[in-house]
């Protein structure tokens, strides 16, 4: 085992003591797409003892260009990303524990997902989930590392609640969804993913081994195509920050949170069930058999009807493809899934 980590132990910043700390640590990776898979693989190889991997989606062929670890067979089987990543980690490092969780991270479960966690890595692709992570991490005083990449541009910042500026201190409002480019509208190249994920993982290793003095303490921005590298000082935590200054934690409030969301650029809408449910796929499949084509495995059920495709998860969360309209998706959900 020592041989596996020998080069990392030789490195002064980690050494024998740091390696032991990594082995005793739990990292939570929220979102296991491009950034998430790169983070998971690096953390697994580095020997972080426990990885909790959370993702709501399944593997598709369009992911393979940049989402390391996933293979063609994952896409053919359309495995949930958290499960596929967990399978690959087991082959990379069997000495660590992986906990794959297939859910949509939202106000109802984020605090539970944070239990026992030493550091959180942002692998998401949207600002509303990042505000949610920021609120929950500041509330529970857990360090987290923000990261985003689109096109050839990337950004990262490390948040230590009440010690550094938080995400809300720096970006008070969500950038307008229509104005901000996304991976689905502007594309993305893999090298920028690797750069952002590498910075996020390095910051996490510093946090987990207690080398806080080596953190970069900035909002880092990179453009690998235009050759621009910037590091902006975000300043100290703001007293008037709704999250770390005032402690409003708006994203954790069920009354202000929607149950339906358009998945940007995907011609799809996600619907969350009104209450916690555990679906019996066999029952549901026989109920739907007369209305269209149904297939299911232990992780998800897929139902095609007319121009629409419904992917249903065991907790009744559904991704409805073939529409960008919440009303259309809601009515399909009500008609076929119920509740
Ligand atoms: Zn703040």
Short mmCIF file of N, CA, C and O in Angstrom, two decimals, residues 176-307:
data_model
loop_
_atom_site.label_atom_id
_atom_site.label_comp_id
_atom_site.label_asym_id
_atom_site.label_seq_id
_atom_site.Cartn_x
_atom_site.Cartn_y
_atom_site.Cartn_z
N UNK A 176 -27.74 35.85 -15.37
CA UNK A 176 -28.94 35.58 -16.16
C UNK A 176 -28.75 34.32 -17.02
O UNK A 176 -27.80 34.24 -17.81
N UNK A 177 -29.65 33.35 -16.84
CA UNK A 177 -29.48 32.05 -17.51
C UNK A 177 -29.34 32.20 -19.02
O UNK A 177 -28.55 31.51 -19.64
N UNK A 178 -30.11 33.11 -19.60
CA UNK A 178 -30.09 33.24 -21.06
C UNK A 178 -28.81 33.90 -21.56
O UNK A 178 -28.36 33.65 -22.66
N UNK A 179 -28.19 34.74 -20.72
CA UNK A 179 -27.01 35.48 -21.18
C UNK A 179 -25.72 34.69 -20.98
O UNK A 179 -24.75 34.88 -21.70
N UNK A 180 -25.71 33.81 -19.98
CA UNK A 180 -24.47 33.08 -19.70
C UNK A 180 -24.32 31.89 -20.64
O UNK A 180 -25.27 31.13 -20.82
N UNK A 181 -23.15 31.73 -21.24
CA UNK A 181 -22.97 30.55 -22.08
C UNK A 181 -22.92 29.29 -21.23
O UNK A 181 -22.51 29.34 -20.06
N UNK A 182 -23.38 28.18 -21.74
CA UNK A 182 -23.28 26.91 -21.03
C UNK A 182 -22.58 25.91 -21.95
O UNK A 182 -22.42 26.17 -23.14
N UNK A 183 -22.20 24.77 -21.38
CA UNK A 183 -21.54 23.74 -22.19
C UNK A 183 -22.44 23.28 -23.32
O UNK A 183 -21.97 22.83 -24.35
N UNK A 184 -23.75 23.37 -23.11
CA UNK A 184 -24.68 22.91 -24.12
C UNK A 184 -24.88 23.92 -25.24
O UNK A 184 -25.31 23.58 -26.32
N UNK A 185 -24.59 25.20 -24.96
CA UNK A 185 -24.77 26.20 -26.01
C UNK A 185 -23.44 26.64 -26.61
O UNK A 185 -23.36 26.96 -27.78
N UNK A 186 -22.38 26.67 -25.81
CA UNK A 186 -21.09 27.17 -26.30
C UNK A 186 -20.05 26.05 -26.47
O UNK A 186 -18.96 26.29 -26.94
N UNK A 187 -20.38 24.85 -26.03
CA UNK A 187 -19.43 23.75 -26.11
C UNK A 187 -18.35 23.87 -25.05
O UNK A 187 -18.33 24.80 -24.24
N UNK A 188 -17.47 22.91 -25.01
CA UNK A 188 -16.37 22.93 -24.05
C UNK A 188 -15.29 21.97 -24.54
O UNK A 188 -15.59 20.97 -25.19
N UNK A 189 -14.03 22.33 -24.28
CA UNK A 189 -12.94 21.41 -24.63
C UNK A 189 -12.35 20.81 -23.35
O UNK A 189 -12.35 21.44 -22.30
N UNK A 190 -11.85 19.59 -23.48
CA UNK A 190 -11.42 18.87 -22.30
C UNK A 190 -10.26 19.50 -21.52
O UNK A 190 -10.25 19.45 -20.29
N UNK A 191 -9.26 20.13 -22.18
CA UNK A 191 -8.13 20.64 -21.39
C UNK A 191 -8.54 21.62 -20.29
O UNK A 191 -7.96 21.63 -19.21
N UNK A 192 -9.56 22.45 -20.55
CA UNK A 192 -9.94 23.42 -19.51
C UNK A 192 -10.56 22.69 -18.31
O UNK A 192 -10.40 23.11 -17.17
N UNK A 193 -11.24 21.59 -18.60
CA UNK A 193 -11.80 20.77 -17.52
C UNK A 193 -10.66 20.27 -16.63
O UNK A 193 -10.71 20.36 -15.40
N UNK A 194 -9.62 19.75 -17.27
CA UNK A 194 -8.50 19.20 -16.50
C UNK A 194 -7.82 20.26 -15.65
O UNK A 194 -7.40 19.99 -14.53
N UNK A 195 -7.71 21.47 -16.19
CA UNK A 195 -7.06 22.55 -15.43
C UNK A 195 -7.89 22.91 -14.20
O UNK A 195 -7.38 22.97 -13.08
N UNK A 196 -9.18 23.14 -14.42
CA UNK A 196 -10.04 23.54 -13.29
C UNK A 196 -10.09 22.42 -12.25
O UNK A 196 -9.92 22.67 -11.05
N UNK A 197 -10.29 21.18 -12.71
CA UNK A 197 -10.38 20.06 -11.77
C UNK A 197 -9.05 19.90 -11.02
O UNK A 197 -9.04 19.63 -9.81
N UNK A 198 -7.93 20.11 -11.71
CA UNK A 198 -6.62 19.97 -11.06
C UNK A 198 -6.47 20.99 -9.94
O UNK A 198 -5.97 20.68 -8.85
N UNK A 199 -6.91 22.22 -10.20
CA UNK A 199 -6.83 23.27 -9.16
C UNK A 199 -7.75 22.91 -7.99
O UNK A 199 -7.37 23.00 -6.82
N UNK A 200 -8.96 22.44 -8.32
CA UNK A 200 -9.91 22.08 -7.25
C UNK A 200 -9.36 20.94 -6.39
O UNK A 200 -9.46 20.96 -5.16
N UNK A 201 -8.79 19.94 -7.04
CA UNK A 201 -8.27 18.78 -6.30
C UNK A 201 -7.06 19.19 -5.45
O UNK A 201 -6.95 18.81 -4.28
N UNK A 202 -6.19 20.01 -6.01
CA UNK A 202 -5.01 20.45 -5.25
C UNK A 202 -5.43 21.23 -4.01
O UNK A 202 -4.90 21.01 -2.92
N UNK A 203 -6.39 22.14 -4.19
CA UNK A 203 -6.89 22.90 -3.04
C UNK A 203 -7.49 21.95 -1.99
O UNK A 203 -7.29 22.12 -0.80
N UNK A 204 -8.20 20.92 -2.46
CA UNK A 204 -8.80 19.95 -1.53
C UNK A 204 -7.71 19.18 -0.78
O UNK A 204 -7.86 18.93 0.42
N UNK A 205 -6.64 18.80 -1.48
CA UNK A 205 -5.55 18.08 -0.82
C UNK A 205 -4.90 18.96 0.25
O UNK A 205 -4.56 18.50 1.33
N UNK A 206 -4.76 20.26 -0.04
CA UNK A 206 -4.19 21.19 0.95
C UNK A 206 -5.12 21.27 2.17
O UNK A 206 -4.66 21.23 3.31
N UNK A 207 -6.42 21.38 1.91
CA UNK A 207 -7.39 21.48 3.01
C UNK A 207 -7.37 20.20 3.85
O UNK A 207 -7.33 20.25 5.08
N UNK A 208 -7.39 19.05 3.18
CA UNK A 208 -7.49 17.78 3.90
C UNK A 208 -6.22 17.47 4.70
O UNK A 208 -6.27 16.81 5.73
N UNK A 209 -5.07 17.98 4.22
CA UNK A 209 -3.83 17.72 4.96
C UNK A 209 -3.48 18.87 5.90
O UNK A 209 -2.42 18.88 6.51
N UNK A 210 -4.38 19.86 5.95
CA UNK A 210 -4.18 20.96 6.89
C UNK A 210 -3.16 22.01 6.45
O UNK A 210 -2.64 22.75 7.27
N UNK A 211 -2.88 22.08 5.16
CA UNK A 211 -1.90 23.07 4.66
C UNK A 211 -2.62 24.33 4.19
O UNK A 211 -2.47 24.74 3.03
N UNK A 212 -3.35 24.94 5.10
CA UNK A 212 -4.19 26.08 4.74
C UNK A 212 -3.36 27.26 4.22
O UNK A 212 -3.81 28.02 3.36
N UNK A 213 -2.15 27.40 4.71
CA UNK A 213 -1.28 28.51 4.29
C UNK A 213 -0.91 28.46 2.81
O UNK A 213 -0.48 29.46 2.25
N UNK A 214 -1.08 27.31 2.18
CA UNK A 214 -0.72 27.18 0.77
C UNK A 214 -1.90 27.37 -0.20
O UNK A 214 -1.73 27.27 -1.41
N UNK A 215 -3.09 27.63 0.33
CA UNK A 215 -4.26 27.85 -0.54
C UNK A 215 -4.04 29.10 -1.40
O UNK A 215 -3.33 30.02 -0.98
N UNK A 216 -4.67 29.16 -2.58
CA UNK A 216 -4.37 30.29 -3.48
C UNK A 216 -5.14 31.57 -3.14
O UNK A 216 -4.79 32.65 -3.61
N UNK A 217 -6.19 31.46 -2.32
CA UNK A 217 -6.91 32.64 -1.82
C UNK A 217 -7.32 33.64 -2.90
O UNK A 217 -7.17 34.84 -2.72
N UNK A 218 -7.83 33.13 -4.00
CA UNK A 218 -8.25 34.06 -5.05
C UNK A 218 -9.35 33.45 -5.89
O UNK A 218 -9.68 32.28 -5.75
N UNK A 219 -9.90 34.30 -6.75
CA UNK A 219 -10.80 33.82 -7.78
C UNK A 219 -9.91 33.64 -9.01
O UNK A 219 -9.44 34.62 -9.59
N UNK A 220 -9.63 32.37 -9.33
CA UNK A 220 -8.71 32.12 -10.44
C UNK A 220 -9.49 31.96 -11.73
O UNK A 220 -10.53 31.30 -11.75
N UNK A 221 -8.97 32.56 -12.80
CA UNK A 221 -9.63 32.48 -14.10
C UNK A 221 -8.61 32.07 -15.15
O UNK A 221 -7.48 32.56 -15.12
N UNK A 222 -9.01 31.16 -16.00
CA UNK A 222 -8.08 30.67 -17.03
C UNK A 222 -8.81 30.61 -18.36
O UNK A 222 -9.99 30.26 -18.41
N UNK A 223 -8.09 30.95 -19.44
CA UNK A 223 -8.60 30.64 -20.78
C UNK A 223 -7.47 29.98 -21.55
O UNK A 223 -6.50 30.64 -21.93
N UNK A 224 -7.58 28.66 -21.75
CA UNK A 224 -6.49 27.92 -22.37
C UNK A 224 -6.35 28.22 -23.86
O UNK A 224 -5.31 27.95 -24.44
N UNK A 225 -7.40 28.73 -24.48
CA UNK A 225 -7.34 29.00 -25.92
C UNK A 225 -6.80 30.41 -26.16
O UNK A 225 -6.01 30.64 -27.05
N UNK A 226 -7.28 31.37 -25.34
CA UNK A 226 -6.84 32.76 -25.50
C UNK A 226 -5.59 33.07 -24.66
O UNK A 226 -5.13 34.20 -24.62
N UNK A 227 -5.11 32.08 -23.94
CA UNK A 227 -3.88 32.22 -23.15
C UNK A 227 -3.97 33.32 -22.09
O UNK A 227 -3.08 34.15 -21.97
N UNK A 228 -5.08 33.34 -21.37
CA UNK A 228 -5.23 34.34 -20.31
C UNK A 228 -5.30 33.63 -18.96
O UNK A 228 -6.06 32.66 -18.81
N UNK A 229 -4.53 34.11 -18.01
CA UNK A 229 -4.50 33.54 -16.66
C UNK A 229 -4.61 34.70 -15.69
O UNK A 229 -3.79 35.59 -15.71
N UNK A 230 -5.64 34.69 -14.89
CA UNK A 230 -5.81 35.80 -13.95
C UNK A 230 -6.12 35.28 -12.56
O UNK A 230 -6.74 34.22 -12.40
N UNK A 231 -5.76 36.07 -11.58
CA UNK A 231 -6.05 35.71 -10.21
C UNK A 231 -6.56 36.98 -9.52
O UNK A 231 -5.84 37.96 -9.41
N UNK A 232 -7.84 36.98 -9.14
CA UNK A 232 -8.47 38.17 -8.59
C UNK A 232 -8.65 37.99 -7.08
O UNK A 232 -9.08 36.92 -6.63
N UNK A 233 -8.34 39.03 -6.33
CA UNK A 233 -8.53 38.94 -4.89
C UNK A 233 -10.01 39.18 -4.55
O UNK A 233 -10.53 40.25 -4.81
N UNK A 234 -10.70 38.19 -3.98
CA UNK A 234 -12.14 38.37 -3.71
C UNK A 234 -12.41 39.19 -2.45
O UNK A 234 -13.56 39.48 -2.14
N UNK A 235 -11.38 39.56 -1.73
CA UNK A 235 -11.57 40.35 -0.50
C UNK A 235 -12.06 39.48 0.64
O UNK A 235 -12.29 38.27 0.47
N UNK A 236 -12.25 40.07 1.81
CA UNK A 236 -12.69 39.30 2.98
C UNK A 236 -14.19 38.99 2.91
O UNK A 236 -14.88 39.53 2.04
N UNK A 237 -14.72 38.16 3.80
CA UNK A 237 -16.18 37.91 3.82
C UNK A 237 -16.92 39.23 4.00
O UNK A 237 -16.48 40.07 4.78
N UNK A 238 -18.00 39.41 3.25
CA UNK A 238 -18.76 40.67 3.33
C UNK A 238 -19.78 40.63 4.46
O UNK A 238 -20.55 39.67 4.56
N UNK A 239 -19.82 41.70 5.24
CA UNK A 239 -20.78 41.73 6.35
C UNK A 239 -22.22 41.71 5.87
O UNK A 239 -23.11 41.22 6.56
N UNK A 240 -22.46 42.28 4.67
CA UNK A 240 -23.83 42.32 4.16
C UNK A 240 -24.13 41.13 3.23
O UNK A 240 -25.16 41.11 2.56
N UNK A 241 -23.26 40.14 3.20
CA UNK A 241 -23.51 38.96 2.35
C UNK A 241 -24.72 38.20 2.90
O UNK A 241 -24.76 37.89 4.10
N UNK A 242 -25.71 37.91 2.04
CA UNK A 242 -26.92 37.23 2.53
C UNK A 242 -26.59 35.87 3.17
O UNK A 242 -27.29 35.43 4.08
N UNK A 243 -25.53 35.23 2.70
CA UNK A 243 -25.19 33.90 3.22
C UNK A 243 -24.27 33.98 4.43
O UNK A 243 -24.66 33.69 5.56
N UNK A 244 -23.02 34.42 4.23
CA UNK A 244 -22.08 34.32 5.36
C UNK A 244 -22.16 35.53 6.29
O UNK A 244 -21.75 35.43 7.45
N UNK A 245 -22.73 36.67 5.81
CA UNK A 245 -22.87 37.83 6.68
C UNK A 245 -24.15 37.77 7.50
O UNK A 245 -24.15 37.83 8.72
N UNK A 246 -25.28 37.61 6.79
CA UNK A 246 -26.60 37.68 7.46
C UNK A 246 -27.14 36.30 7.83
O UNK A 246 -27.91 36.16 8.77
N UNK A 247 -26.70 35.28 7.09
CA UNK A 247 -27.15 33.91 7.41
C UNK A 247 -28.57 33.61 6.98
O UNK A 247 -29.32 32.95 7.70
N UNK A 248 -28.96 34.10 5.80
CA UNK A 248 -30.33 33.85 5.32
C UNK A 248 -30.53 32.43 4.77
O UNK A 248 -31.60 31.86 4.89
N UNK A 249 -29.50 31.88 4.12
CA UNK A 249 -29.56 30.53 3.54
C UNK A 249 -30.82 30.30 2.71
O UNK A 249 -31.54 29.32 2.89
N UNK A 250 -31.08 31.23 1.80
CA UNK A 250 -32.30 31.20 0.97
C UNK A 250 -32.48 29.90 0.20
O UNK A 250 -33.60 29.43 0.04
N UNK A 251 -31.38 29.34 -0.30
CA UNK A 251 -31.50 28.12 -1.13
C UNK A 251 -31.99 26.93 -0.33
O UNK A 251 -32.40 25.93 -0.90
N UNK A 252 -31.86 27.00 1.01
CA UNK A 252 -32.28 25.86 1.82
C UNK A 252 -33.76 25.95 2.20
O UNK A 252 -34.29 25.06 2.87
N UNK A 253 -34.41 27.04 1.77
CA UNK A 253 -35.80 27.26 2.14
C UNK A 253 -36.75 26.60 1.15
O UNK A 253 -36.78 26.97 -0.02
N UNK A 254 -37.55 25.60 1.59
CA UNK A 254 -38.41 24.89 0.63
C UNK A 254 -39.43 25.80 -0.05
O UNK A 254 -39.82 25.54 -1.17
N UNK A 255 -39.84 26.89 0.62
CA UNK A 255 -40.89 27.74 0.03
C UNK A 255 -40.42 28.51 -1.19
O UNK A 255 -41.23 28.92 -2.02
N UNK A 256 -39.12 28.75 -1.28
CA UNK A 256 -38.65 29.55 -2.42
C UNK A 256 -38.05 28.69 -3.53
O UNK A 256 -37.45 29.18 -4.46
N UNK A 257 -38.20 27.37 -3.41
CA UNK A 257 -37.57 26.50 -4.40
C UNK A 257 -38.57 25.73 -5.26
O UNK A 257 -39.50 25.13 -4.76
N UNK A 258 -38.32 25.77 -6.56
CA UNK A 258 -39.19 25.13 -7.55
C UNK A 258 -38.94 23.63 -7.61
O UNK A 258 -37.84 23.17 -7.35
N UNK A 259 -39.96 22.89 -7.98
CA UNK A 259 -39.80 21.44 -8.13
C UNK A 259 -39.53 21.05 -9.58
O UNK A 259 -39.22 19.90 -9.86
N UNK A 260 -39.67 22.02 -10.50
CA UNK A 260 -39.43 21.69 -11.90
C UNK A 260 -38.34 22.60 -12.43
O UNK A 260 -38.26 23.77 -12.07
N UNK A 261 -37.47 22.07 -13.28
CA UNK A 261 -36.39 22.89 -13.83
C UNK A 261 -36.12 22.48 -15.27
O UNK A 261 -36.06 21.30 -15.59
N UNK A 262 -35.98 23.49 -16.15
CA UNK A 262 -35.61 23.21 -17.53
C UNK A 262 -34.12 22.90 -17.54
O UNK A 262 -33.32 23.63 -16.95
N UNK A 263 -33.72 21.78 -18.15
CA UNK A 263 -32.31 21.42 -18.23
C UNK A 263 -31.75 22.10 -19.47
O UNK A 263 -32.07 21.72 -20.60
N UNK A 264 -30.95 23.11 -19.22
CA UNK A 264 -30.52 24.03 -20.27
C UNK A 264 -29.90 23.33 -21.48
O UNK A 264 -29.00 22.51 -21.34
N UNK A 265 -30.41 23.67 -22.67
CA UNK A 265 -29.82 23.17 -23.92
C UNK A 265 -30.06 21.70 -24.19
O UNK A 265 -29.53 21.14 -25.12
N UNK A 266 -30.86 21.04 -23.34
CA UNK A 266 -31.01 19.60 -23.49
C UNK A 266 -32.37 19.21 -24.03
O UNK A 266 -32.65 18.04 -24.20
N UNK A 267 -33.26 20.22 -24.25
CA UNK A 267 -34.61 19.92 -24.67
C UNK A 267 -35.26 18.96 -23.66
O UNK A 267 -35.84 17.94 -24.02
N UNK A 268 -35.07 19.30 -22.39
CA UNK A 268 -35.55 18.41 -21.33
C UNK A 268 -35.90 19.20 -20.07
O UNK A 268 -35.36 20.28 -19.84
N UNK A 269 -36.82 18.65 -19.31
CA UNK A 269 -37.24 19.28 -18.05
C UNK A 269 -37.15 18.22 -16.96
O UNK A 269 -37.52 17.07 -17.17
N UNK A 270 -36.63 18.63 -15.80
CA UNK A 270 -36.61 17.71 -14.66
C UNK A 270 -37.76 18.04 -13.71
O UNK A 270 -37.99 19.19 -13.40
N UNK A 271 -38.46 17.01 -13.28
CA UNK A 271 -39.54 17.19 -12.31
C UNK A 271 -39.20 16.42 -11.04
O UNK A 271 -38.84 15.24 -11.11
N UNK A 272 -39.33 17.09 -9.90
CA UNK A 272 -39.12 16.41 -8.62
C UNK A 272 -40.48 16.04 -8.05
O UNK A 272 -41.44 16.79 -8.18
N UNK A 273 -40.57 14.87 -7.39
CA UNK A 273 -41.86 14.50 -6.79
C UNK A 273 -42.19 15.43 -5.63
O UNK A 273 -41.29 15.97 -4.99
N UNK A 274 -43.49 15.62 -5.37
CA UNK A 274 -43.91 16.51 -4.30
C UNK A 274 -43.51 15.95 -2.94
O UNK A 274 -43.25 16.69 -2.01
N UNK A 275 -43.51 14.64 -2.81
CA UNK A 275 -43.05 14.06 -1.54
C UNK A 275 -42.19 12.82 -1.80
O UNK A 275 -42.21 12.27 -2.89
N UNK A 276 -41.46 12.42 -0.76
CA UNK A 276 -40.54 11.29 -0.91
C UNK A 276 -41.31 10.02 -1.22
O UNK A 276 -42.31 9.70 -0.57
N UNK A 277 -40.85 9.31 -2.24
CA UNK A 277 -41.52 8.09 -2.68
C UNK A 277 -40.45 7.04 -2.99
O UNK A 277 -39.32 7.38 -3.28
N UNK A 278 -40.84 5.77 -2.95
CA UNK A 278 -39.96 4.71 -3.46
C UNK A 278 -40.78 3.95 -4.48
O UNK A 278 -41.74 3.25 -4.13
N UNK A 279 -40.43 4.12 -5.75
CA UNK A 279 -41.23 3.51 -6.82
C UNK A 279 -40.93 2.03 -6.98
O UNK A 279 -39.79 1.59 -6.81
N UNK A 280 -41.95 1.27 -7.34
CA UNK A 280 -41.77 -0.11 -7.75
C UNK A 280 -41.78 -0.11 -9.28
O UNK A 280 -42.83 0.07 -9.90
N UNK A 281 -40.60 -0.25 -9.91
CA UNK A 281 -40.49 -0.15 -11.37
C UNK A 281 -41.34 -1.21 -12.08
O UNK A 281 -41.86 -0.97 -13.16
N UNK A 282 -41.46 -2.40 -11.49
CA UNK A 282 -42.23 -3.47 -12.11
C UNK A 282 -43.70 -3.05 -12.25
O UNK A 282 -44.30 -3.18 -13.32
N UNK A 283 -44.24 -2.52 -11.17
CA UNK A 283 -45.63 -2.03 -11.18
C UNK A 283 -45.81 -0.92 -12.20
O UNK A 283 -46.74 -0.94 -13.00
N UNK A 284 -44.89 0.06 -12.13
CA UNK A 284 -45.00 1.21 -13.02
C UNK A 284 -44.89 0.76 -14.48
O UNK A 284 -45.66 1.21 -15.34
N UNK A 285 -43.96 -0.15 -14.76
CA UNK A 285 -43.78 -0.62 -16.13
C UNK A 285 -45.04 -1.30 -16.66
O UNK A 285 -45.45 -1.07 -17.80
N UNK A 286 -45.69 -2.08 -15.81
CA UNK A 286 -46.89 -2.76 -16.32
C UNK A 286 -48.03 -1.75 -16.49
O UNK A 286 -48.85 -1.88 -17.38
N UNK A 287 -48.05 -0.72 -15.67
CA UNK A 287 -49.05 0.34 -15.80
C UNK A 287 -48.86 1.11 -17.11
O UNK A 287 -49.82 1.56 -17.74
N UNK A 288 -47.59 1.31 -17.51
CA UNK A 288 -47.29 2.14 -18.68
C UNK A 288 -47.25 1.35 -19.98
O UNK A 288 -47.26 1.93 -21.06
N UNK A 289 -47.24 0.03 -19.88
CA UNK A 289 -47.00 -0.82 -21.06
C UNK A 289 -47.97 -0.54 -22.21
O UNK A 289 -47.58 -0.63 -23.38
N UNK A 290 -49.19 -0.16 -21.91
CA UNK A 290 -50.17 0.09 -22.98
C UNK A 290 -50.01 1.45 -23.63
O UNK A 290 -50.59 1.71 -24.67
N UNK A 291 -49.23 2.33 -23.02
CA UNK A 291 -49.13 3.70 -23.53
C UNK A 291 -47.86 3.98 -24.30
O UNK A 291 -47.71 5.06 -24.87
N UNK A 292 -46.92 3.04 -24.29
CA UNK A 292 -45.67 3.29 -25.03
C UNK A 292 -44.64 2.23 -24.69
O UNK A 292 -44.95 1.23 -24.04
N UNK A 293 -43.40 2.46 -25.14
CA UNK A 293 -42.33 1.49 -24.91
C UNK A 293 -41.70 1.72 -23.54
O UNK A 293 -41.33 2.84 -23.20
N UNK A 294 -41.57 0.66 -22.75
CA UNK A 294 -40.99 0.78 -21.41
C UNK A 294 -39.82 -0.19 -21.25
O UNK A 294 -39.91 -1.35 -21.67
N UNK A 295 -38.75 0.31 -20.62
CA UNK A 295 -37.61 -0.54 -20.27
C UNK A 295 -37.14 -0.10 -18.90
O UNK A 295 -37.20 1.08 -18.57
N UNK A 296 -36.65 -1.03 -18.10
CA UNK A 296 -36.09 -0.58 -16.83
C UNK A 296 -35.00 -1.51 -16.33
O UNK A 296 -34.91 -2.67 -16.71
N UNK A 297 -34.11 -0.96 -15.49
CA UNK A 297 -33.14 -1.77 -14.76
C UNK A 297 -33.25 -1.33 -13.29
O UNK A 297 -34.20 -0.63 -12.93
N UNK A 298 -32.27 -1.70 -12.45
CA UNK A 298 -32.45 -1.35 -11.04
C UNK A 298 -32.30 0.14 -10.75
O UNK A 298 -32.69 0.61 -9.69
N UNK A 299 -31.72 0.91 -11.69
CA UNK A 299 -31.45 2.31 -11.43
C UNK A 299 -32.45 3.28 -12.04
O UNK A 299 -32.66 4.35 -11.52
N UNK A 300 -33.02 2.90 -13.19
CA UNK A 300 -33.93 3.82 -13.85
C UNK A 300 -34.90 3.10 -14.78
O UNK A 300 -34.67 1.97 -15.21
N UNK A 301 -36.00 3.80 -15.04
CA UNK A 301 -37.01 3.27 -15.97
C UNK A 301 -37.13 4.27 -17.11
O UNK A 301 -37.14 5.48 -16.88
N UNK A 302 -37.17 3.75 -18.34
CA UNK A 302 -37.29 4.65 -19.48
C UNK A 302 -38.58 4.35 -20.23
O UNK A 302 -38.86 3.18 -20.54
N UNK A 303 -39.36 5.40 -20.52
CA UNK A 303 -40.67 5.25 -21.13
C UNK A 303 -40.78 6.22 -22.29
O UNK A 303 -40.54 7.41 -22.14
N UNK A 304 -41.10 5.69 -23.48
CA UNK A 304 -41.24 6.55 -24.64
C UNK A 304 -42.69 6.59 -25.07
O UNK A 304 -43.34 5.56 -25.21
N UNK A 305 -43.16 7.83 -25.26
CA UNK A 305 -44.53 7.99 -25.73
C UNK A 305 -44.56 9.17 -26.69
O UNK A 305 -44.15 10.27 -26.34
N UNK A 306 -45.00 8.93 -27.92
CA UNK A 306 -44.99 9.98 -28.95
C UNK A 306 -43.60 10.59 -29.06
O UNK A 306 -42.60 9.87 -29.10
N UNK A 307 -43.51 11.94 -29.06
CA UNK A 307 -42.19 12.58 -29.20
C UNK A 307 -41.43 12.69 -27.87
O UNK A 307 -40.36 13.26 -27.82
#
